[in-house]
Coordinates of C-alpha atoms and ligand atoms in Angstrom, one line a residue:
M207 CA -4.4 -12.8 -28.3
N208 CA -4.4 -15.5 -25.6
D209 CA -6.4 -18.6 -26.3
H210 CA -7.2 -19.2 -22.6
S211 CA -9.4 -17.0 -20.5
S212 CA -8.1 -15.4 -17.3
L213 CA -9.9 -15.7 -14.0
T214 CA -10.1 -12.9 -11.5
I215 CA -10.7 -13.8 -7.8
R216 CA -10.8 -11.5 -4.8
G217 CA -9.7 -11.7 -1.3
I218 CA -8.5 -9.1 1.3
G219 CA -5.6 -6.9 0.4
A220 CA -3.2 -7.7 3.3
A221 CA 0.2 -6.3 2.2
P222 CA 0.5 -3.7 -0.6
G223 CA 2.3 -4.0 -3.9
I224 CA 1.9 -6.0 -7.1
A225 CA 3.5 -9.4 -7.7
I226 CA 3.5 -11.1 -11.1
G227 CA 4.9 -14.6 -11.2
K228 CA 4.5 -18.4 -11.3
A229 CA 2.3 -20.0 -8.6
F230 CA 3.9 -22.3 -6.1
P231 CA 1.0 -24.0 -4.4
L232 CA 1.8 -25.4 -1.0
E233 CA -0.3 -28.4 -0.1
L234 CA 0.5 -28.1 3.6
G235 CA -1.8 -30.2 5.7
H236 CA -3.2 -32.3 2.9
I237 CA -1.5 -35.7 3.5
P238 CA -3.2 -39.0 3.3
V239 CA -3.2 -40.5 6.8
P240 CA -3.1 -44.3 7.2
H241 CA -5.2 -45.7 10.0
Y242 CA -4.2 -49.1 11.6
R243 CA -4.1 -50.8 14.9
L244 CA -0.9 -52.0 16.5
F245 CA -0.7 -55.7 17.5
G246 CA 1.5 -56.7 20.4
D247 CA 3.5 -54.8 23.0
Q248 CA 6.6 -54.6 20.9
A249 CA 4.7 -52.9 18.0
V250 CA 3.4 -50.3 20.5
L251 CA 7.0 -49.6 21.8
D252 CA 8.3 -49.3 18.3
E253 CA 5.5 -46.9 17.3
C254 CA 6.3 -44.8 20.4
K255 CA 9.9 -44.7 19.4
R256 CA 9.0 -43.8 15.8
F257 CA 6.8 -41.0 17.1
E258 CA 9.6 -39.6 19.4
E259 CA 12.1 -39.8 16.6
A260 CA 9.8 -37.8 14.3
I261 CA 9.3 -35.1 16.9
A262 CA 13.1 -34.9 17.4
E263 CA 13.6 -34.6 13.6
A264 CA 10.9 -31.9 13.3
E265 CA 12.6 -30.0 16.1
S266 CA 16.0 -30.2 14.4
D267 CA 14.4 -29.1 11.1
L268 CA 12.9 -26.1 12.9
E269 CA 16.3 -25.3 14.5
A270 CA 18.0 -25.4 11.1
I271 CA 15.4 -23.1 9.6
K272 CA 15.9 -20.7 12.6
R273 CA 19.6 -20.6 11.9
S274 CA 19.1 -19.9 8.2
I275 CA 16.9 -16.9 8.8
K276 CA 18.5 -13.7 7.7
S277 CA 19.7 -11.5 10.5
E278 CA 17.2 -8.6 9.8
F279 CA 14.3 -11.0 10.5
K280 CA 15.9 -12.8 13.5
D281 CA 13.3 -11.3 15.7
H282 CA 10.6 -13.2 13.9
A283 CA 12.5 -16.5 14.5
R284 CA 10.8 -16.6 17.9
L285 CA 7.7 -17.6 16.0
L286 CA 9.5 -20.9 15.2
E287 CA 10.1 -21.4 18.8
V288 CA 6.3 -21.5 19.2
Q289 CA 6.1 -24.4 16.8
Q290 CA 8.9 -26.1 18.8
M291 CA 7.0 -25.5 21.9
I292 CA 3.8 -27.0 20.4
L293 CA 5.7 -30.2 19.5
R294 CA 6.6 -30.7 23.2
D295 CA 3.4 -29.4 24.6
P296 CA 1.7 -32.2 26.7
S297 CA -1.5 -31.8 24.8
I298 CA 0.3 -32.9 21.7
Y299 CA 3.3 -34.9 22.9
D300 CA 1.9 -36.8 25.9
E301 CA -1.5 -37.1 24.3
S302 CA -0.2 -38.7 21.1
L303 CA 1.9 -41.2 23.1
R304 CA -1.3 -41.9 25.2
H305 CA -3.3 -42.7 22.0
I306 CA -0.5 -45.0 20.7
K307 CA -0.2 -46.8 24.1
E308 CA -3.9 -47.0 25.2
E309 CA -5.7 -47.2 21.9
R310 CA -2.9 -48.9 20.0
T311 CA -3.3 -46.6 17.1
N312 CA -0.5 -45.8 14.6
A313 CA 1.5 -42.6 15.2
Q314 CA 0.1 -40.5 12.4
L315 CA -3.5 -41.1 13.6
A316 CA -2.4 -40.5 17.2
V317 CA -1.0 -37.1 16.2
I318 CA -4.1 -36.2 14.2
K319 CA -6.3 -36.9 17.1
S320 CA -4.3 -34.8 19.6
L321 CA -4.0 -32.0 17.0
R322 CA -7.8 -32.1 16.6
R323 CA -8.3 -31.8 20.3
A324 CA -5.8 -28.9 20.6
K325 CA -7.5 -27.1 17.7
E326 CA -10.9 -27.6 19.2
L327 CA -9.6 -25.8 22.3
F328 CA -8.4 -22.8 20.3
N329 CA -11.6 -22.8 18.3
S330 CA -13.6 -22.5 21.4
L331 CA -12.0 -19.1 21.7
N332 CA -14.6 -18.0 19.0
N333 CA -13.4 -15.6 16.3
D334 CA -10.3 -14.6 18.2
E335 CA -7.4 -13.5 15.8
Y336 CA -4.9 -14.9 18.3
A337 CA -6.6 -18.3 18.3
K338 CA -6.6 -18.3 14.5
S339 CA -2.8 -17.7 14.4
R340 CA -2.2 -20.4 17.1
I341 CA -4.3 -22.9 15.0
A342 CA -2.1 -22.1 12.1
D343 CA 1.0 -22.8 14.2
V344 CA -0.5 -26.1 15.5
N345 CA -1.3 -27.1 12.0
A346 CA 2.2 -26.3 10.8
A347 CA 3.9 -28.1 13.6
G348 CA 1.6 -31.1 13.2
D349 CA 2.0 -31.2 9.4
R350 CA 5.7 -31.4 9.8
V351 CA 5.5 -34.4 12.1
I352 CA 2.9 -36.2 10.0
R353 CA 5.0 -35.8 6.9
I354 CA 8.1 -37.1 8.6
L355 CA 6.1 -40.1 9.9
A356 CA 4.7 -40.6 6.3
G357 CA 8.2 -40.5 5.0
Q358 CA 7.5 -37.3 3.0
N359 CA 9.6 -34.3 2.9
H360 CA 8.1 -31.1 4.4
T361 CA 8.5 -28.3 1.9
N362 CA 11.0 -26.2 3.6
L363 CA 9.9 -22.8 2.5
Q364 CA 13.4 -21.4 2.7
D365 CA 14.4 -24.0 0.1
I366 CA 12.1 -22.5 -2.5
H367 CA 14.6 -20.6 -4.6
E368 CA 12.5 -20.3 -7.7
R369 CA 11.0 -16.8 -7.9
S370 CA 7.4 -17.6 -7.3
V371 CA 4.1 -16.6 -5.7
I372 CA 3.3 -18.8 -2.7
V373 CA -0.3 -20.1 -2.6
A374 CA -1.4 -21.8 0.5
H375 CA -4.5 -22.7 2.5
D376 CA -3.0 -20.9 5.5
L377 CA 0.5 -19.7 6.3
S378 CA 1.5 -19.6 9.9
P379 CA 3.7 -16.7 10.9
A380 CA 6.4 -19.3 11.4
D381 CA 6.0 -20.3 7.8
A382 CA 6.0 -16.7 6.6
I383 CA 9.3 -15.9 8.2
Q384 CA 10.9 -18.7 6.3
L385 CA 10.1 -17.1 3.0
Q386 CA 12.9 -15.5 1.2
A387 CA 12.1 -11.9 0.4
G388 CA 14.1 -12.2 -2.8
S389 CA 12.4 -15.3 -4.2
T390 CA 8.9 -14.9 -2.8
L391 CA 7.3 -12.5 -5.1
G392 CA 3.9 -12.7 -3.4
I393 CA 1.6 -14.6 -1.1
V394 CA -2.0 -15.8 -1.6
T395 CA -3.8 -17.7 1.2
E396 CA -7.3 -19.1 1.5
I397 CA -7.9 -17.9 5.0
G398 CA -6.8 -15.1 7.3
G399 CA -7.3 -11.3 7.5
S400 CA -5.2 -8.2 7.1
F401 CA -4.5 -8.1 10.9
S402 CA -3.1 -11.6 11.1
H403 CA 0.6 -12.1 12.1
T404 CA 1.2 -13.5 8.6
S405 CA 0.1 -10.2 7.1
I406 CA 2.3 -8.3 9.5
V407 CA 5.3 -10.3 8.6
A408 CA 4.5 -10.0 4.9
R409 CA 4.2 -6.2 5.2
S410 CA 7.4 -5.9 7.2
M411 CA 9.2 -8.0 4.4
G412 CA 7.7 -6.0 1.6
I413 CA 6.0 -9.0 0.1
P414 CA 2.5 -8.2 -1.6
A415 CA -0.1 -10.5 0.0
V416 CA -3.8 -11.3 -0.4
T417 CA -5.5 -13.3 2.2
G418 CA -9.1 -14.9 2.4
V419 CA -9.1 -16.1 -1.2
E420 CA -11.6 -18.9 -1.1
K421 CA -10.6 -22.1 -2.9
A422 CA -7.4 -20.6 -4.1
L423 CA -5.7 -24.0 -3.9
R424 CA -8.3 -25.5 -6.1
L425 CA -8.3 -22.7 -8.6
I426 CA -4.6 -22.1 -8.9
S427 CA -2.3 -24.9 -10.2
S428 CA 1.4 -25.2 -10.1
N429 CA 3.1 -22.9 -12.6
D430 CA 0.0 -20.9 -13.4
L431 CA 1.0 -17.4 -14.0
I432 CA -0.7 -15.2 -11.5
I433 CA -1.0 -11.5 -10.6
V434 CA -1.4 -10.5 -7.0
D435 CA -2.5 -7.0 -6.2
G436 CA -1.9 -6.7 -2.5
R437 CA -3.8 -3.4 -2.2
T438 CA -7.1 -4.2 -3.8
G439 CA -7.1 -7.9 -2.9
I440 CA -7.3 -8.9 -6.6
V441 CA -5.7 -12.2 -7.8
I442 CA -5.7 -12.9 -11.5
I443 CA -5.0 -16.4 -12.7
N444 CA -3.5 -16.8 -16.2
P445 CA -4.0 -13.2 -17.0
S446 CA -4.6 -12.0 -20.6
E447 CA -1.9 -10.1 -22.4
A448 CA -3.8 -6.9 -21.7
E449 CA -4.0 -7.6 -18.0
L450 CA -0.4 -8.6 -17.9
Q451 CA 0.7 -5.5 -19.6
F452 CA -1.5 -3.3 -17.4
Y453 CA -0.1 -4.7 -14.1
A454 CA 3.5 -4.7 -15.4
N455 CA 3.0 -1.1 -16.2
R456 CA 1.5 -0.4 -12.8
Q457 CA 4.4 -2.1 -11.2
D458 CA 6.8 0.2 -13.1
E459 CA 4.7 3.2 -12.4
I460 CA 4.7 2.5 -8.6
E461 CA 8.4 1.8 -8.6
T462 CA 9.3 4.9 -10.5
Y463 CA 7.0 7.1 -8.5
L464 CA 8.3 5.7 -5.2
K465 CA 11.9 6.2 -6.3
Q466 CA 11.2 9.7 -7.3
I467 CA 9.5 10.8 -4.1
S468 CA 11.9 8.9 -1.9
K469 CA 14.6 11.4 -2.9
H470 CA 12.8 14.0 -0.8
S471 CA 11.7 11.8 2.1
H472 CA 14.4 13.4 4.4
L473 CA 13.1 16.9 4.0
P474 CA 11.0 18.1 7.0
A475 CA 7.2 17.4 7.1
Q476 CA 6.2 21.0 6.5
T477 CA 3.3 22.2 4.4
S478 CA 3.7 24.6 1.4
D479 CA 2.5 27.5 3.6
G480 CA 5.0 26.7 6.4
H481 CA 3.0 24.7 8.9
R482 CA 5.3 22.1 10.6
V483 CA 4.1 18.7 11.7
S484 CA 6.1 15.7 12.5
A485 CA 6.2 12.4 10.4
E486 CA 7.2 9.5 12.6
A487 CA 7.4 5.7 12.4
N488 CA 5.5 2.8 14.0
I489 CA 7.7 -0.1 14.7
E490 CA 7.3 -3.5 16.3
A491 CA 11.0 -4.5 16.6
L492 CA 14.4 -2.7 16.6
E493 CA 15.2 -4.2 13.2
E494 CA 12.8 -1.7 11.7
I495 CA 14.8 1.3 12.8
V496 CA 16.9 1.1 9.6
A497 CA 13.7 1.3 7.4
A498 CA 12.3 4.1 9.6
K499 CA 15.5 6.2 9.2
D500 CA 15.9 5.4 5.5
N501 CA 12.3 6.6 4.9
G502 CA 12.8 9.8 6.7
A503 CA 11.2 9.2 10.1
E504 CA 11.5 12.2 12.4
G505 CA 11.1 10.0 15.4
I506 CA 9.4 6.8 16.6
G507 CA 5.8 7.7 17.2
L508 CA 4.8 4.2 18.4
Y509 CA 6.9 1.3 19.5
R510 CA 4.6 -1.7 19.9
T511 CA 6.5 -3.2 22.8
E512 CA 4.2 -6.2 23.2
F513 CA 5.8 -7.9 20.2
F514 CA 9.0 -8.4 22.3
F515 CA 6.8 -10.2 24.8
M516 CA 4.9 -12.4 22.2
N517 CA 6.1 -15.8 20.9
R518 CA 8.3 -16.3 23.9
M519 CA 8.2 -19.2 26.3
E520 CA 8.7 -16.9 29.3
L521 CA 8.4 -13.3 30.4
P522 CA 11.4 -11.2 29.3
D523 CA 13.4 -9.9 32.3
E524 CA 14.0 -6.2 33.1
E525 CA 17.6 -6.3 31.8
S526 CA 16.7 -7.5 28.3
L527 CA 13.8 -4.9 28.2
Y528 CA 16.2 -2.2 29.4
R529 CA 18.8 -3.1 26.6
D530 CA 16.1 -3.1 24.0
Y531 CA 14.7 0.4 25.0
H532 CA 18.2 1.7 25.6
D533 CA 19.4 0.7 22.1
L534 CA 16.3 2.1 20.5
A535 CA 16.8 5.4 22.3
E536 CA 20.5 5.6 21.4
L537 CA 19.9 4.6 17.8
M538 CA 17.3 7.2 17.2
A539 CA 18.7 10.1 19.3
P540 CA 18.3 13.0 19.3
S541 CA 14.9 12.2 17.6
P542 CA 12.1 11.3 20.1
V543 CA 11.1 7.7 20.7
T544 CA 7.6 6.9 21.9
I545 CA 7.5 3.7 23.9
R546 CA 4.0 2.4 24.3
T547 CA 3.6 0.2 27.4
L548 CA 2.4 -3.4 26.9
D549 CA -0.8 -3.6 24.8
L550 CA -1.4 -7.3 25.3
G551 CA -4.7 -9.0 25.4
A552 CA -7.5 -9.5 22.9
E553 CA -5.7 -10.9 19.8
K554 CA -2.3 -10.3 21.2
L555 CA -1.5 -13.0 23.7
T556 CA 1.5 -14.8 24.9
A557 CA 2.4 -18.2 26.1
W558 CA 3.4 -17.0 29.6
C559 CA 0.3 -14.9 30.2
P560 CA -2.7 -16.8 31.6
M561 CA -5.3 -17.3 28.9
L562 CA -8.6 -16.0 30.1
E563 CA -11.9 -17.4 29.0
E564 CA -13.4 -14.1 27.8
A565 CA -16.6 -13.9 25.8
N566 CA -15.5 -10.6 24.3
P567 CA -11.7 -10.3 24.5
A568 CA -11.7 -7.0 22.7
L569 CA -13.8 -5.6 25.6
G570 CA -11.9 -7.6 28.1
L571 CA -8.7 -7.6 30.2
R572 CA -6.4 -6.0 27.6
S573 CA -3.9 -3.3 27.4
I574 CA -3.5 -0.9 30.3
R575 CA -6.2 -3.0 32.2
L576 CA -4.0 -6.1 31.9
C577 CA -1.0 -4.1 33.1
L578 CA -2.8 -2.7 36.1
H579 CA -4.0 -6.2 36.9
Y580 CA -0.5 -7.8 36.6
K581 CA 1.3 -5.0 38.3
E582 CA 4.7 -6.8 38.6
V583 CA 4.8 -7.2 34.8
F584 CA 3.9 -3.6 34.3
K585 CA 6.5 -2.4 36.9
T586 CA 9.2 -4.4 35.3
Q587 CA 8.5 -2.8 32.0
L588 CA 8.2 0.7 33.5
R589 CA 11.5 0.3 35.4
A590 CA 13.3 -0.7 32.2
I591 CA 11.8 2.3 30.3
L592 CA 12.7 4.7 33.1
R593 CA 16.3 3.5 33.2
A594 CA 16.6 3.6 29.5
S595 CA 15.3 7.2 29.5
A596 CA 18.6 8.4 30.9
A597 CA 20.4 7.3 27.7
A598 CA 19.5 10.2 25.5
H599 CA 16.6 11.9 27.2
N600 CA 14.5 11.3 24.1
I601 CA 12.0 8.7 25.4
R602 CA 8.3 9.4 25.7
L603 CA 6.1 7.0 27.7
M604 CA 2.7 6.3 26.3
L605 CA -0.2 4.3 27.8
P606 CA -2.6 2.5 25.5
L607 CA -6.5 2.2 25.7
I608 CA -7.0 4.8 28.4
S609 CA -10.7 4.9 29.2
G610 CA -10.7 7.4 32.1
M611 CA -8.9 9.3 34.8
D612 CA -8.4 6.4 37.2
E613 CA -6.1 4.5 34.9
I614 CA -4.0 7.7 34.4
Y615 CA -3.9 8.3 38.2
E616 CA -2.9 4.8 39.0
A617 CA -0.3 4.5 36.3
R618 CA 1.2 7.9 37.3
R619 CA 1.3 6.7 40.9
I620 CA 3.2 3.5 40.0
V621 CA 5.7 5.6 37.8
R622 CA 6.2 8.0 40.7
D623 CA 6.9 5.2 43.1
L624 CA 9.4 3.6 40.7
Q625 CA 11.1 7.0 40.2
A626 CA 11.5 7.4 43.9
E627 CA 12.9 3.9 44.2
L628 CA 15.4 4.6 41.4
S629 CA 16.4 7.9 43.0
R630 CA 17.0 6.0 46.3
K631 CA 19.3 3.6 44.5
R632 CA 21.0 6.4 42.6
I633 CA 20.0 4.9 39.3
P634 CA 19.6 7.7 36.7
F635 CA 16.4 8.4 34.7
D636 CA 14.9 11.3 32.7
K637 CA 12.8 13.2 35.3
D638 CA 11.1 15.1 32.4
M639 CA 10.1 12.1 30.4
P640 CA 6.8 13.1 28.7
F641 CA 3.8 11.0 29.8
G642 CA 1.1 10.5 27.1
A643 CA -2.2 8.8 26.7
M644 CA -3.6 7.0 23.7
I645 CA -7.1 8.0 22.7
E646 CA -8.7 4.8 21.5
V647 CA -12.1 4.6 23.1
P648 CA -15.1 7.1 23.0
S649 CA -15.0 7.7 26.8
A650 CA -11.4 9.0 26.4
V651 CA -12.6 11.5 23.8
A652 CA -15.6 12.5 25.9
M653 CA -13.3 13.5 28.7
A654 CA -10.3 14.5 26.7
D655 CA -10.4 18.0 28.2
L656 CA -9.8 16.5 31.7
L657 CA -7.3 13.9 30.5
A658 CA -5.3 16.6 28.8
Q659 CA -4.7 18.2 32.1
E660 CA -3.0 15.1 33.4
V661 CA -0.7 14.1 30.4
D662 CA 1.9 15.7 28.1
F663 CA 0.5 14.5 24.9
F664 CA -2.3 12.5 23.2
S665 CA -1.8 9.9 20.4
I666 CA -5.0 8.9 18.7
G667 CA -5.1 5.1 18.0
T668 CA -7.6 5.2 15.1
N669 CA -7.5 1.5 14.6
D670 CA -9.2 0.9 17.9
L671 CA -11.1 4.2 18.0
I672 CA -12.9 3.2 14.8
Q673 CA -13.5 -0.3 16.2
Y674 CA -14.9 0.9 19.5
S675 CA -16.9 4.0 18.2
I676 CA -18.6 2.2 15.3
G677 CA -18.8 -1.0 17.3
I678 CA -17.1 -3.4 14.9
D679 CA -14.4 -6.0 15.5
R680 CA -11.5 -4.7 13.5
S681 CA -10.3 -8.1 12.4
N682 CA -13.7 -9.5 11.5
E683 CA -14.0 -9.7 7.7
H684 CA -17.8 -10.0 7.8
V685 CA -18.1 -6.4 9.1
A686 CA -15.1 -5.0 7.3
Y687 CA -17.5 -3.0 5.0
L688 CA -18.4 -0.9 8.1
Y689 CA -14.8 -0.1 9.0
K690 CA -14.8 3.4 7.7
P691 CA -12.1 5.8 8.8
L692 CA -14.0 8.7 7.2
H693 CA -17.2 8.0 9.0
P694 CA -18.4 11.4 10.2
G695 CA -18.7 10.1 13.7
V696 CA -15.0 9.1 13.7
L697 CA -13.9 12.5 12.3
R698 CA -15.9 14.3 14.9
L699 CA -14.3 12.3 17.6
I700 CA -10.8 13.0 16.3
K701 CA -11.6 16.7 16.1
Q702 CA -12.9 16.7 19.7
A703 CA -9.8 15.0 21.0
V704 CA -7.5 17.4 19.0
D705 CA -9.4 20.5 20.1
A706 CA -9.3 19.4 23.7
G707 CA -5.6 18.6 23.6
H708 CA -4.8 22.0 22.0
E709 CA -7.0 23.9 24.4
A710 CA -4.9 22.4 27.2
G711 CA -1.6 23.2 25.2
I712 CA -0.6 19.6 24.5
P713 CA 0.3 18.1 21.1
V714 CA -1.9 15.5 19.5
A715 CA -0.6 12.7 17.3
V716 CA -2.3 10.0 15.2
C717 CA -0.6 6.6 15.2
G718 CA -3.3 4.4 13.8
E719 CA -3.3 3.2 10.2
M720 CA -5.1 6.3 9.1
A721 CA -1.8 8.4 9.5
G722 CA -0.1 6.2 6.9
E723 CA -2.8 6.6 4.3
P724 CA -1.9 9.4 1.9
L725 CA -5.5 10.0 0.9
Y726 CA -6.2 11.1 4.5
V727 CA -3.4 13.7 4.7
P728 CA -5.5 16.7 3.8
I729 CA -8.2 15.7 6.4
L730 CA -5.6 15.0 9.2
L731 CA -3.8 18.2 8.5
G732 CA -7.0 20.2 8.5
L733 CA -8.0 18.5 11.8
K734 CA -4.7 20.0 13.1
I735 CA -2.9 16.8 13.9
D736 CA 0.6 17.6 15.1
S737 CA 2.3 14.3 14.4
F738 CA 1.7 11.5 11.9
S739 CA 3.0 8.1 12.9
M740 CA 2.9 5.2 10.5
N741 CA 4.5 2.0 9.0
P742 CA 8.0 3.1 7.8
V743 CA 7.3 2.3 4.1
A744 CA 4.4 4.8 4.1
L745 CA 6.5 7.7 5.1
P746 CA 7.8 9.0 1.7
R747 CA 4.3 9.2 0.3
V748 CA 2.7 10.8 3.3
K749 CA 5.6 13.3 3.7
N750 CA 5.4 14.1 0.0
L751 CA 1.7 15.0 0.3
I752 CA 2.2 16.9 3.5
R753 CA 4.9 19.0 1.8
R754 CA 2.7 19.8 -1.1
S755 CA -0.4 20.6 0.9
S756 CA -1.5 24.1 2.0
M757 CA -2.6 24.1 5.7
K758 CA -5.0 27.0 4.9
E759 CA -6.7 24.9 2.2
C760 CA -6.8 21.8 4.4
C761 CA -8.5 23.7 7.2
R762 CA -11.1 25.1 4.8
F763 CA -11.7 21.6 3.5
V764 CA -12.2 20.1 6.9
N765 CA -14.6 22.9 7.9
K766 CA -16.7 21.7 4.9
V767 CA -16.5 17.9 5.3
I768 CA -17.0 17.9 9.1
R769 CA -20.6 19.0 8.4
M770 CA -21.3 16.1 6.0
R771 CA -23.7 13.4 6.9
T772 CA -22.2 10.2 5.5
A773 CA -18.9 8.5 5.0
Q774 CA -19.6 8.1 1.3
E775 CA -20.0 11.9 0.9
I776 CA -16.7 12.5 2.7
E777 CA -14.9 9.8 0.8
E778 CA -16.0 11.4 -2.5
S779 CA -14.9 14.8 -1.5
V780 CA -11.5 13.4 -0.3
S781 CA -11.1 11.5 -3.6
K782 CA -12.0 14.6 -5.7
L783 CA -9.5 16.8 -3.7
V784 CA -6.7 14.3 -3.9
M785 CA -7.4 13.7 -7.6
R786 CA -7.3 17.4 -8.3
K787 CA -4.3 18.4 -6.1
F788 CA -2.2 15.3 -6.4
P789 CA -3.2 13.6 -9.6
E790 CA -0.1 11.4 -9.9
E791 CA -0.5 10.0 -6.4
F792 CA -4.1 9.2 -7.1
R793 CA -3.3 7.7 -10.4
V794 CA -0.6 5.4 -9.2
F795 CA -2.3 4.1 -6.1
D796 CA -6.0 4.5 -6.0
P797 CA -7.5 0.9 -6.0
N798 CA -10.8 1.9 -7.7
W799 CA -8.9 3.5 -10.5
T800 CA -6.9 0.3 -10.8
A801 CA -9.9 -2.0 -10.8
N802 CA -11.9 0.2 -13.2
A803 CA -9.0 0.7 -15.6
T804 CA -8.4 -3.1 -15.6
A805 CA -12.0 -3.8 -16.3
K806 CA -12.0 -1.3 -19.2
K807 CA -8.8 -2.6 -20.6
S808 CA -9.4 -6.3 -20.4
G809 CA -13.1 -6.0 -21.1
S810 CA -13.8 -8.4 -18.2
Ligands
PEP1164 C1 -4.5 1.8 17.2 O1 -5.4 1.2 17.8 O2 -4.7 2.7 16.3 C2 -3.1 1.6 17.5 C3 -2.1 2.3 16.9 O3 -2.8 0.5 18.3 P1 -2.8 -1.0 17.8 O4 -3.0 -1.0 16.3 O5 -1.5 -1.6 18.2 O6 -3.9 -1.5 18.6
MG1165 MG1 -4.8 0.2 19.6

């Protein structure tokens, strides 16, 4: 029996998996800042010099961290460049010097003042996810300089070798990439959602993470033993023996189950009654190809090309884009590779792209709209894709956020012009490269029959389709309870898009998060989805369930649930079906089962 009581706190499950370990609280940003006035011109000059030296030291620290990042995460090193850029940004650098010179304040206070101003600017962008991650970067960069000025060491995250669970108020993406996958067992942060860059980095490194845990730093002390359940968002501080035993068993169960099913992940995605679909991977960077192949990807169903454009000081040129796409195509050949054109805007912005003052960025100039607005950027990318298509003739081109025919017509016209230009210059390209549209807004579903006549395939982006059909911001934690993939309205829209696609003889994929959720396999199969594209680590579980499903049974199931009236009714039916057909999958992963079982076992 334990003589202390455990404490369970909840946040948002941001990266799946279970971590059990000692807490390593990071007090980033909580440094006492002295406040004094400088007397005499020499004192001002000395303080300016001290500030400039601190900036230089912070820059060389960041450079050293960049060099130490393991090669497989090199792509994320660009995030550190953002911090370096912030240090030299006039709003921080020039402003701090101005405060020192004009107001004769000490350097720490000058930095605090300019940071505050920069953060106010980002805050004025409302609830924007991009602004939140930029504030995290500004905080991280500022924190580093202030610590240097205060003579304190910044905790270099890559120096934490003790195997521990990092607990922080916030962790910028630049912080997250310094974490060592081996020694960082888990991550708990006080703020942030599951769509933040930090969550994306944590997921890609396979580190369980829970974000949005209020007062985590106050409740968790150094060396506390904590359990992090990155799927349910549960964090247990100083767990009881029973809780510890329970989660340790769960960790073993998950590991054993994954090991066992991974043995079969290279078998084709074919149902028990012979219906063949395709199981493909979503990637953000070429480094993920290894994970995609290892987990049995039958192609790349979504390459989110915008990540190559983000966290850069300037627009990448055609040559570097061409090399990226060419390498991807060659490495995956003969399997297909779906390159989605730039899906920037809303929460995904870059330094080189003009920041627009939009009241509703999710409804603003994003994605295909942004590309058709900045045509030269679009053309550069398209030219690179077309040239790369000659490598292995396996590239498919996909346009995001299509809302109507005009966007398809205009994009097609641009592609045709570029093809003509390449032909004139005798530059090879794949003349038969498939041209597809993402179905992400209700208007695209409503006119899917017409769109289907103009494209070679559909790919349903359920993340956005859910956001735009139910009318909720997908990264807003306050309306997260409404984010229901099994909402009857969402299922009906998916069905309508699939039926329209098939009527016109084109295949229909799903590349939103729904495709990577094993619980939804029977529904998506029954809706007659041809291709499932997902986070590479989800592939073995989804493929396993596809192979064990009967298409006939899934179709019967969908005929029944499509007539149901509420998401809850459908969720219950899905749970029952999965529990009955795949009890071990349900037992190992279902979050409610975990929570209920824990409550029963620990009596909490
Ligand atoms: C989607 O919206 O479902 C999708 C796959 O695109 P993203 O998540 O990149 O917006
Ligand atoms: Mg989308």
